[in-house]
Amino acid sequence: ASDIERFLAAFYNQRDAVVEAARKLLSDEQAPRRQKLLVDLLHNLNENILAEDKEDDKKWFEGLESRFKNKSSYMRYSCENRIRSYMKEVSSFISNVHPTARDAYKKIIDLMSDKLKSVKYNGCYFDRREEEAVRLCTMEGWFSCQGPFDRDDCPCKHSINPYSNRESRILFSTWNLDHIIEKKRAVVPELAEAVKTRDGREVNWEYFYQLLFTVDNLKLVHIACHKKTNHNLSCDKSRIYRKRKQNHKIS
C-alpha cells in the first residue's frame, strides 16, 4: 500500500476520535477559514455513502417527495428530468419551424419521444446501480467533472458524490450536462433547417437524437467548467440525412 493509503486507513480507523476532536476544536474556533476546514472535515466524516434506502439515511431524503424510497431512484429521476427538459425545448421550437415543415418536424419529435421512453430518458447516467458502461459514476456514486467542452479533461479535478449526504445531493444539481455541439445555437436550428430543406430526403433523426440526449454529445461538468460562450461547433453535414441504399443490379 502507498503512504497515502496507509494514512487514510489509519485516519478512518480512528474516525470517531477524529470527529470528537474536530467538534471540540470547532466549538472554540473563531477564524472563518479554520472553521470552514473543520466543518468540511466533519461533513465528510459524517457521510453515509453506502446507505441506499431511506431508513438507513433519513437526512439525505429531507426535502424530497415521500415517494422516493432509495437514493438511486431519486438520482435516476433527477437525470430523467434533465433529459425531459431538453425534449421540451426541442418541442417548443416548432413555432420557429417553417409552416410547410412543421408536420415532418412533429413526426421527428414523436420518434425521439418514443425512443426516450424506451430507454427511460437515460436516467441510467446518474444511477449507481446500473452497469459501468452506462452510468457516469462509480459504484459508490462518485462523479468526476469531464471538463469544459473544449478540453479532454477537468483541469481542477472536480468530483462529487451526491449519494453521500443531503448537501452534496443539492450541490450536484448545479452540475451541468453540457452539450458540446450546442443545443440551442446549433443542433435544434439545424434539425429545423434539415426538415425544411429535405426535398424528398430522409432526415437522420437518430443522429440529432444522439446529439441532444446522449453522452455522445453531453459532458457532465462542474459549474465552474461550464463555459457559456459560443462553442462555435456545428453538426456533421454528412450525417444530417440518411444515406440512400444503393441498388446493385445483377448484370
PDB file of C-alpha atoms in Angstrom:
ATOM      1  CA  ALA A   1       0.000   0.000   0.000  1.00  0.00           C
ATOM      2  CA  SER A   2       1.155   3.558  -0.700  1.00  0.00           C
ATOM      3  CA  ASP A   3       1.843   6.117   2.024  1.00  0.00           C
ATOM      4  CA  ILE A   4      -1.414   7.907   1.293  1.00  0.00           C
ATOM      5  CA  GLU A   5      -3.369   4.646   1.510  1.00  0.00           C
ATOM      6  CA  ARG A   6      -1.798   3.841   4.886  1.00  0.00           C
ATOM      7  CA  PHE A   7      -2.525   7.359   6.119  1.00  0.00           C
ATOM      8  CA  LEU A   8      -6.181   7.187   5.056  1.00  0.00           C
ATOM      9  CA  ALA A   9      -6.611   3.733   6.583  1.00  0.00           C
ATOM     10  CA  ALA A  10      -5.219   4.933   9.917  1.00  0.00           C
ATOM     11  CA  PHE A  11      -7.336   8.085   9.697  1.00  0.00           C
ATOM     12  CA  TYR A  12     -10.592   6.176   9.186  1.00  0.00           C
ATOM     13  CA  ASN A  13      -9.729   3.594  11.838  1.00  0.00           C
ATOM     14  CA  GLN A  14      -9.685   6.494  14.315  1.00  0.00           C
ATOM     15  CA  ARG A  15     -12.766   8.114  12.747  1.00  0.00           C
ATOM     16  CA  ASP A  16     -14.806   8.511  15.945  1.00  0.00           C
ATOM     17  CA  ALA A  17     -11.880  10.061  17.809  1.00  0.00           C
ATOM     18  CA  VAL A  18     -11.179  12.437  14.910  1.00  0.00           C
ATOM     19  CA  VAL A  19     -14.851  13.510  14.793  1.00  0.00           C
ATOM     20  CA  GLU A  20     -14.900  14.203  18.534  1.00  0.00           C
ATOM     21  CA  ALA A  21     -11.644  16.170  18.390  1.00  0.00           C
ATOM     22  CA  ALA A  22     -12.854  18.212  15.392  1.00  0.00           C
ATOM     23  CA  ARG A  23     -16.111  19.065  17.191  1.00  0.00           C
ATOM     24  CA  LYS A  24     -14.235  20.297  20.255  1.00  0.00           C
ATOM     25  CA  LEU A  25     -11.935  22.424  18.100  1.00  0.00           C
ATOM     26  CA  LEU A  26     -14.879  23.854  16.171  1.00  0.00           C
ATOM     27  CA  SER A  27     -16.746  24.883  19.327  1.00  0.00           C
ATOM     28  CA  ASP A  28     -13.850  27.180  20.291  1.00  0.00           C
ATOM     29  CA  GLU A  29     -12.704  28.258  16.810  1.00  0.00           C
ATOM     30  CA  GLN A  30     -13.345  31.852  15.686  1.00  0.00           C
ATOM     31  CA  ALA A  31     -11.270  32.145  12.492  1.00  0.00           C
ATOM     32  CA  PRO A  32     -13.596  31.681   9.468  1.00  0.00           C
ATOM     33  CA  ARG A  33     -11.010  29.812   7.400  1.00  0.00           C
ATOM     34  CA  ARG A  34     -10.263  27.306  10.148  1.00  0.00           C
ATOM     35  CA  GLN A  35     -13.985  26.953  10.860  1.00  0.00           C
ATOM     36  CA  LYS A  36     -14.548  26.097   7.199  1.00  0.00           C
ATOM     37  CA  LEU A  37     -11.825  23.416   7.282  1.00  0.00           C
ATOM     38  CA  LEU A  38     -13.270  21.826  10.409  1.00  0.00           C
ATOM     39  CA  VAL A  39     -16.862  21.953   9.118  1.00  0.00           C
ATOM     40  CA  ASP A  40     -15.785  20.334   5.838  1.00  0.00           C
ATOM     41  CA  LEU A  41     -13.895  17.651   7.738  1.00  0.00           C
ATOM     42  CA  LEU A  42     -16.911  16.852   9.934  1.00  0.00           C
ATOM     43  CA  HIS A  43     -19.184  16.983   6.923  1.00  0.00           C
ATOM     44  CA  ASN A  44     -17.087  14.397   5.069  1.00  0.00           C
ATOM     45  CA  LEU A  45     -16.615  12.146   8.059  1.00  0.00           C
ATOM     46  CA  ASN A  46     -20.370  12.020   8.645  1.00  0.00           C
ATOM     47  CA  GLU A  47     -21.146  10.867   5.116  1.00  0.00           C
ATOM     48  CA  ASN A  48     -23.201   7.720   4.708  1.00  0.00           C
ATOM     49  CA  ILE A  49     -22.222   6.909   1.143  1.00  0.00           C
ATOM     50  CA  LEU A  50     -23.044   3.215   1.108  1.00  0.00           C
ATOM     51  CA  ALA A  51     -26.543   3.642   2.544  1.00  0.00           C
ATOM     52  CA  GLU A  52     -29.154   3.276  -0.193  1.00  0.00           C
ATOM     53  CA  ASP A  53     -32.552   3.047   1.497  1.00  0.00           C
ATOM     54  CA  LYS A  54     -34.398   5.885   3.201  1.00  0.00           C
ATOM     55  CA  GLU A  55     -34.480   4.069   6.546  1.00  0.00           C
ATOM     56  CA  ASP A  56     -30.675   3.991   6.596  1.00  0.00           C
ATOM     57  CA  ASP A  57     -30.030   7.681   5.808  1.00  0.00           C
ATOM     58  CA  LYS A  58     -33.121   9.768   6.536  1.00  0.00           C
ATOM     59  CA  LYS A  59     -31.227  13.065   6.478  1.00  0.00           C
ATOM     60  CA  TRP A  60     -30.330  12.542   2.811  1.00  0.00           C
ATOM     61  CA  PHE A  61     -34.030  12.488   1.875  1.00  0.00           C
ATOM     62  CA  GLU A  62     -35.008  15.673   3.722  1.00  0.00           C
ATOM     63  CA  GLY A  63     -36.915  17.969   1.366  1.00  0.00           C
ATOM     64  CA  LEU A  64     -37.726  15.249  -1.169  1.00  0.00           C
ATOM     65  CA  GLU A  65     -41.124  13.794  -2.014  1.00  0.00           C
ATOM     66  CA  SER A  66     -42.069  10.807   0.124  1.00  0.00           C
ATOM     67  CA  ARG A  67     -42.374   8.544  -2.919  1.00  0.00           C
ATOM     68  CA  PHE A  68     -38.580   8.226  -3.134  1.00  0.00           C
ATOM     69  CA  LYS A  69     -37.547   5.210  -1.050  1.00  0.00           C
ATOM     70  CA  ASN A  70     -33.905   4.884  -2.097  1.00  0.00           C
ATOM     71  CA  LYS A  71     -31.134   7.182  -3.311  1.00  0.00           C
ATOM     72  CA  SER A  72     -30.646   5.662  -6.742  1.00  0.00           C
ATOM     73  CA  SER A  73     -34.302   6.041  -7.679  1.00  0.00           C
ATOM     74  CA  TYR A  74     -34.141   9.759  -6.896  1.00  0.00           C
ATOM     75  CA  MET A  75     -30.849  10.223  -8.768  1.00  0.00           C
ATOM     76  CA  ARG A  76     -32.321   8.428 -11.774  1.00  0.00           C
ATOM     77  CA  TYR A  77     -35.376  10.690 -11.592  1.00  0.00           C
ATOM     78  CA  SER A  78     -33.206  13.826 -11.471  1.00  0.00           C
ATOM     79  CA  CYS A  79     -31.367  12.729 -14.605  1.00  0.00           C
ATOM     80  CA  GLU A  80     -34.619  11.911 -16.388  1.00  0.00           C
ATOM     81  CA  ASN A  81     -35.862  15.411 -15.545  1.00  0.00           C
ATOM     82  CA  ARG A  82     -32.864  16.994 -17.252  1.00  0.00           C
ATOM     83  CA  ILE A  83     -33.378  14.943 -20.396  1.00  0.00           C
ATOM     84  CA  ARG A  84     -37.110  15.697 -20.390  1.00  0.00           C
ATOM     85  CA  SER A  85     -36.332  19.421 -20.248  1.00  0.00           C
ATOM     86  CA  TYR A  86     -34.213  19.068 -23.398  1.00  0.00           C
ATOM     87  CA  MET A  87     -37.112  17.338 -25.121  1.00  0.00           C
ATOM     88  CA  LYS A  88     -39.430  20.194 -24.139  1.00  0.00           C
ATOM     89  CA  GLU A  89     -37.035  22.690 -25.731  1.00  0.00           C
ATOM     90  CA  VAL A  90     -36.964  20.695 -28.971  1.00  0.00           C
ATOM     91  CA  SER A  91     -40.777  20.502 -28.970  1.00  0.00           C
ATOM     92  CA  SER A  92     -41.283  24.194 -28.235  1.00  0.00           C
ATOM     93  CA  PHE A  93     -39.040  25.149 -31.163  1.00  0.00           C
ATOM     94  CA  ILE A  94     -41.752  24.003 -33.573  1.00  0.00           C
ATOM     95  CA  SER A  95     -43.152  27.554 -33.686  1.00  0.00           C
ATOM     96  CA  ASN A  96     -39.878  28.606 -35.367  1.00  0.00           C
ATOM     97  CA  VAL A  97     -40.063  25.849 -37.987  1.00  0.00           C
ATOM     98  CA  HIS A  98     -41.235  26.779 -41.476  1.00  0.00           C
ATOM     99  CA  PRO A  99     -45.015  26.121 -41.677  1.00  0.00           C
ATOM    100  CA  THR A 100     -44.615  23.650 -44.550  1.00  0.00           C
ATOM    101  CA  ALA A 101     -42.180  21.562 -42.490  1.00  0.00           C
ATOM    102  CA  ARG A 102     -43.963  21.509 -39.132  1.00  0.00           C
ATOM    103  CA  ASP A 103     -45.742  18.186 -39.684  1.00  0.00           C
ATOM    104  CA  ALA A 104     -42.455  16.499 -40.553  1.00  0.00           C
ATOM    105  CA  TYR A 105     -40.770  18.146 -37.545  1.00  0.00           C
ATOM    106  CA  LYS A 106     -43.596  16.913 -35.307  1.00  0.00           C
ATOM    107  CA  LYS A 107     -43.109  13.353 -36.599  1.00  0.00           C
ATOM    108  CA  ILE A 108     -39.434  13.521 -35.653  1.00  0.00           C
ATOM    109  CA  ILE A 109     -40.349  14.806 -32.186  1.00  0.00           C
ATOM    110  CA  ASP A 110     -42.673  11.808 -31.789  1.00  0.00           C
ATOM    111  CA  LEU A 111     -39.930   9.400 -32.872  1.00  0.00           C
ATOM    112  CA  MET A 112     -37.499  10.932 -30.399  1.00  0.00           C
ATOM    113  CA  SER A 113     -40.086  10.824 -27.614  1.00  0.00           C
ATOM    114  CA  ASP A 114     -40.757   7.137 -28.237  1.00  0.00           C
ATOM    115  CA  LYS A 115     -37.031   6.415 -28.224  1.00  0.00           C
ATOM    116  CA  LEU A 116     -36.550   8.299 -24.947  1.00  0.00           C
ATOM    117  CA  LYS A 117     -39.440   6.457 -23.328  1.00  0.00           C
ATOM    118  CA  SER A 118     -37.948   3.119 -24.385  1.00  0.00           C
ATOM    119  CA  VAL A 119     -34.656   3.946 -22.623  1.00  0.00           C
ATOM    120  CA  LYS A 120     -36.385   5.612 -19.641  1.00  0.00           C
ATOM    121  CA  TYR A 121     -34.975   9.030 -20.509  1.00  0.00           C
ATOM    122  CA  ASN A 122     -31.397   7.842 -19.948  1.00  0.00           C
ATOM    123  CA  GLY A 123     -31.841   8.025 -16.183  1.00  0.00           C
ATOM    124  CA  CYS A 124     -29.153   5.331 -16.049  1.00  0.00           C
ATOM    125  CA  TYR A 125     -26.480   8.044 -16.302  1.00  0.00           C
ATOM    126  CA  PHE A 126     -26.941   9.031 -12.627  1.00  0.00           C
ATOM    127  CA  ASP A 127     -27.920   5.599 -11.232  1.00  0.00           C
ATOM    128  CA  ARG A 128     -25.014   3.912  -9.443  1.00  0.00           C
ATOM    129  CA  ARG A 129     -26.793   0.548  -9.586  1.00  0.00           C
ATOM    130  CA  GLU A 130     -26.526   0.492 -13.372  1.00  0.00           C
ATOM    131  CA  GLU A 131     -23.794  -1.252 -15.340  1.00  0.00           C
ATOM    132  CA  GLU A 132     -20.482   0.580 -15.591  1.00  0.00           C
ATOM    133  CA  ALA A 133     -20.873   1.029 -19.346  1.00  0.00           C
ATOM    134  CA  VAL A 134     -23.974   3.234 -18.998  1.00  0.00           C
ATOM    135  CA  ARG A 135     -23.536   5.164 -15.730  1.00  0.00           C
ATOM    136  CA  LEU A 136     -21.440   8.309 -15.275  1.00  0.00           C
ATOM    137  CA  CYS A 137     -20.393   7.495 -11.716  1.00  0.00           C
ATOM    138  CA  THR A 138     -18.520   4.819  -9.780  1.00  0.00           C
ATOM    139  CA  MET A 139     -20.295   2.011  -7.926  1.00  0.00           C
ATOM    140  CA  GLU A 140     -20.113   4.188  -4.789  1.00  0.00           C
ATOM    141  CA  GLY A 141     -21.689   7.153  -6.598  1.00  0.00           C
ATOM    142  CA  TRP A 142     -18.668   9.371  -7.280  1.00  0.00           C
ATOM    143  CA  PHE A 143     -18.966  11.656 -10.305  1.00  0.00           C
ATOM    144  CA  SER A 144     -15.973  13.375 -11.905  1.00  0.00           C
ATOM    145  CA  CYS A 145     -16.178  16.549 -13.942  1.00  0.00           C
ATOM    146  CA  GLN A 146     -15.413  15.817 -17.594  1.00  0.00           C
ATOM    147  CA  GLY A 147     -14.051  19.295 -18.187  1.00  0.00           C
ATOM    148  CA  PRO A 148     -15.138  22.193 -20.413  1.00  0.00           C
ATOM    149  CA  PHE A 149     -16.462  21.462 -23.908  1.00  0.00           C
ATOM    150  CA  ASP A 150     -13.090  22.397 -25.450  1.00  0.00           C
ATOM    151  CA  ARG A 151     -10.931  20.205 -23.197  1.00  0.00           C
ATOM    152  CA  ASP A 152     -10.498  16.457 -22.809  1.00  0.00           C
ATOM    153  CA  ASP A 153     -10.440  16.587 -19.018  1.00  0.00           C
ATOM    154  CA  CYS A 154     -11.135  18.756 -15.982  1.00  0.00           C
ATOM    155  CA  PRO A 155      -8.134  20.973 -15.081  1.00  0.00           C
ATOM    156  CA  CYS A 156      -9.389  21.305 -11.483  1.00  0.00           C
ATOM    157  CA  LYS A 157     -10.205  17.605 -10.952  1.00  0.00           C
ATOM    158  CA  HIS A 158     -13.700  18.424  -9.645  1.00  0.00           C
ATOM    159  CA  SER A 159     -15.547  15.486  -8.123  1.00  0.00           C
ATOM    160  CA  ILE A 160     -18.681  14.989  -6.052  1.00  0.00           C
ATOM    161  CA  ASN A 161     -20.730  12.200  -4.536  1.00  0.00           C
ATOM    162  CA  PRO A 162     -24.410  13.235  -4.389  1.00  0.00           C
ATOM    163  CA  TYR A 163     -25.165   9.894  -2.719  1.00  0.00           C
ATOM    164  CA  SER A 164     -23.071  10.838   0.320  1.00  0.00           C
ATOM    165  CA  ASN A 165     -25.172  13.475   2.071  1.00  0.00           C
ATOM    166  CA  ARG A 166     -28.013  15.936   1.542  1.00  0.00           C
ATOM    167  CA  GLU A 167     -25.752  18.921   0.883  1.00  0.00           C
ATOM    168  CA  SER A 168     -23.836  17.098  -1.847  1.00  0.00           C
ATOM    169  CA  ARG A 169     -27.119  15.956  -3.388  1.00  0.00           C
ATOM    170  CA  ILE A 170     -28.262  19.584  -3.588  1.00  0.00           C
ATOM    171  CA  LEU A 171     -24.889  20.828  -4.867  1.00  0.00           C
ATOM    172  CA  PHE A 172     -24.933  18.230  -7.627  1.00  0.00           C
ATOM    173  CA  SER A 173     -27.973  19.954  -9.115  1.00  0.00           C
ATOM    174  CA  THR A 174     -25.632  22.823 -10.108  1.00  0.00           C
ATOM    175  CA  TRP A 175     -23.519  20.461 -12.217  1.00  0.00           C
ATOM    176  CA  ASN A 176     -24.482  20.626 -15.869  1.00  0.00           C
ATOM    177  CA  LEU A 177     -24.979  18.106 -18.643  1.00  0.00           C
ATOM    178  CA  ASP A 178     -23.402  20.371 -21.231  1.00  0.00           C
ATOM    179  CA  HIS A 179     -23.963  19.929 -24.964  1.00  0.00           C
ATOM    180  CA  ILE A 180     -20.599  20.017 -26.762  1.00  0.00           C
ATOM    181  CA  ILE A 181     -22.323  20.957 -30.014  1.00  0.00           C
ATOM    182  CA  GLU A 182     -24.787  23.414 -28.533  1.00  0.00           C
ATOM    183  CA  LYS A 183     -28.456  22.502 -28.327  1.00  0.00           C
ATOM    184  CA  LYS A 184     -29.958  25.974 -28.799  1.00  0.00           C
ATOM    185  CA  ARG A 185     -27.367  27.529 -31.090  1.00  0.00           C
ATOM    186  CA  ALA A 186     -26.624  24.578 -33.348  1.00  0.00           C
ATOM    187  CA  VAL A 187     -28.473  21.256 -33.024  1.00  0.00           C
ATOM    188  CA  VAL A 188     -32.129  22.302 -32.863  1.00  0.00           C
ATOM    189  CA  PRO A 189     -31.886  25.029 -35.541  1.00  0.00           C
ATOM    190  CA  GLU A 190     -30.016  22.579 -37.789  1.00  0.00           C
ATOM    191  CA  LEU A 191     -32.745  19.984 -37.299  1.00  0.00           C
ATOM    192  CA  ALA A 192     -35.406  22.534 -38.232  1.00  0.00           C
ATOM    193  CA  GLU A 193     -33.449  23.550 -41.324  1.00  0.00           C
ATOM    194  CA  ALA A 194     -32.894  19.921 -42.317  1.00  0.00           C
ATOM    195  CA  VAL A 195     -36.636  19.240 -42.186  1.00  0.00           C
ATOM    196  CA  LYS A 196     -37.375  22.366 -44.200  1.00  0.00           C
ATOM    197  CA  THR A 197     -34.848  21.662 -46.981  1.00  0.00           C
ATOM    198  CA  ARG A 198     -35.063  17.854 -47.082  1.00  0.00           C
ATOM    199  CA  ASP A 199     -36.503  17.867 -50.631  1.00  0.00           C
ATOM    200  CA  GLY A 200     -37.576  14.223 -50.517  1.00  0.00           C
ATOM    201  CA  ARG A 201     -34.586  13.079 -48.471  1.00  0.00           C
ATOM    202  CA  GLU A 202     -34.963  11.334 -45.107  1.00  0.00           C
ATOM    203  CA  VAL A 203     -33.722  13.310 -42.117  1.00  0.00           C
ATOM    204  CA  ASN A 204     -31.365  11.252 -39.971  1.00  0.00           C
ATOM    205  CA  TRP A 205     -33.286  11.953 -36.765  1.00  0.00           C
ATOM    206  CA  GLU A 206     -31.260   9.402 -34.777  1.00  0.00           C
ATOM    207  CA  TYR A 207     -28.122  11.489 -35.322  1.00  0.00           C
ATOM    208  CA  PHE A 208     -29.906  14.520 -33.847  1.00  0.00           C
ATOM    209  CA  TYR A 209     -31.238  12.327 -31.031  1.00  0.00           C
ATOM    210  CA  GLN A 210     -27.665  11.343 -30.125  1.00  0.00           C
ATOM    211  CA  LEU A 211     -26.563  14.984 -30.086  1.00  0.00           C
ATOM    212  CA  LEU A 212     -29.478  16.102 -27.938  1.00  0.00           C
ATOM    213  CA  PHE A 213     -29.939  13.331 -25.409  1.00  0.00           C
ATOM    214  CA  THR A 214     -26.874  11.079 -25.117  1.00  0.00           C
ATOM    215  CA  VAL A 215     -23.298  11.218 -23.859  1.00  0.00           C
ATOM    216  CA  ASP A 216     -22.181  11.189 -27.488  1.00  0.00           C
ATOM    217  CA  ASN A 217     -22.584  14.963 -27.174  1.00  0.00           C
ATOM    218  CA  LEU A 218     -23.159  15.548 -23.443  1.00  0.00           C
ATOM    219  CA  LYS A 219     -20.449  16.187 -20.853  1.00  0.00           C
ATOM    220  CA  LEU A 220     -21.045  16.270 -17.114  1.00  0.00           C
ATOM    221  CA  VAL A 221     -19.351  19.435 -15.857  1.00  0.00           C
ATOM    222  CA  HIS A 222     -18.904  21.340 -12.618  1.00  0.00           C
ATOM    223  CA  ILE A 223     -20.473  24.808 -12.745  1.00  0.00           C
ATOM    224  CA  ALA A 224     -17.007  26.413 -12.916  1.00  0.00           C
ATOM    225  CA  CYS A 225     -16.186  24.345 -16.010  1.00  0.00           C
ATOM    226  CA  HIS A 226     -19.455  25.158 -17.770  1.00  0.00           C
ATOM    227  CA  LYS A 227     -18.458  27.718 -20.400  1.00  0.00           C
ATOM    228  CA  LYS A 228     -21.491  29.612 -21.649  1.00  0.00           C
ATOM    229  CA  THR A 229     -19.639  31.251 -24.517  1.00  0.00           C
ATOM    230  CA  ASN A 230     -20.399  30.285 -28.114  1.00  0.00           C
ATOM    231  CA  HIS A 231     -18.853  26.873 -28.753  1.00  0.00           C
ATOM    232  CA  ASN A 232     -18.653  27.600 -32.481  1.00  0.00           C
ATOM    233  CA  LEU A 233     -19.285  23.946 -33.302  1.00  0.00           C
ATOM    234  CA  SER A 234     -21.751  22.665 -35.877  1.00  0.00           C
ATOM    235  CA  CYS A 235     -23.418  19.405 -36.812  1.00  0.00           C
ATOM    236  CA  ASP A 236     -21.748  16.974 -39.181  1.00  0.00           C
ATOM    237  CA  LYS A 237     -23.301  17.853 -42.547  1.00  0.00           C
ATOM    238  CA  SER A 238     -22.650  14.359 -43.853  1.00  0.00           C
ATOM    239  CA  ARG A 239     -24.911  12.860 -41.166  1.00  0.00           C
ATOM    240  CA  ILE A 240     -27.935  15.143 -41.423  1.00  0.00           C
ATOM    241  CA  TYR A 241     -29.695  12.935 -43.979  1.00  0.00           C
ATOM    242  CA  ARG A 242     -29.710   9.167 -44.213  1.00  0.00           C
ATOM    243  CA  LYS A 243     -27.635   7.705 -46.985  1.00  0.00           C
ATOM    244  CA  ARG A 244     -29.747   6.128 -49.636  1.00  0.00           C
ATOM    245  CA  LYS A 245     -29.313   2.429 -50.132  1.00  0.00           C
ATOM    246  CA  GLN A 246     -27.798   1.714 -53.494  1.00  0.00           C
ATOM    247  CA  ASN A 247     -29.363  -0.991 -55.598  1.00  0.00           C
ATOM    248  CA  HIS A 248     -26.752  -3.178 -57.235  1.00  0.00           C
ATOM    249  CA  LYS A 249     -28.029  -4.563 -60.472  1.00  0.00           C
ATOM    250  CA  ILE A 250     -27.026  -8.051 -61.441  1.00  0.00           C
ATOM    251  CA  SER A 251     -25.555  -7.987 -64.918  1.00  0.00           C
TER     252      SER A 251
END
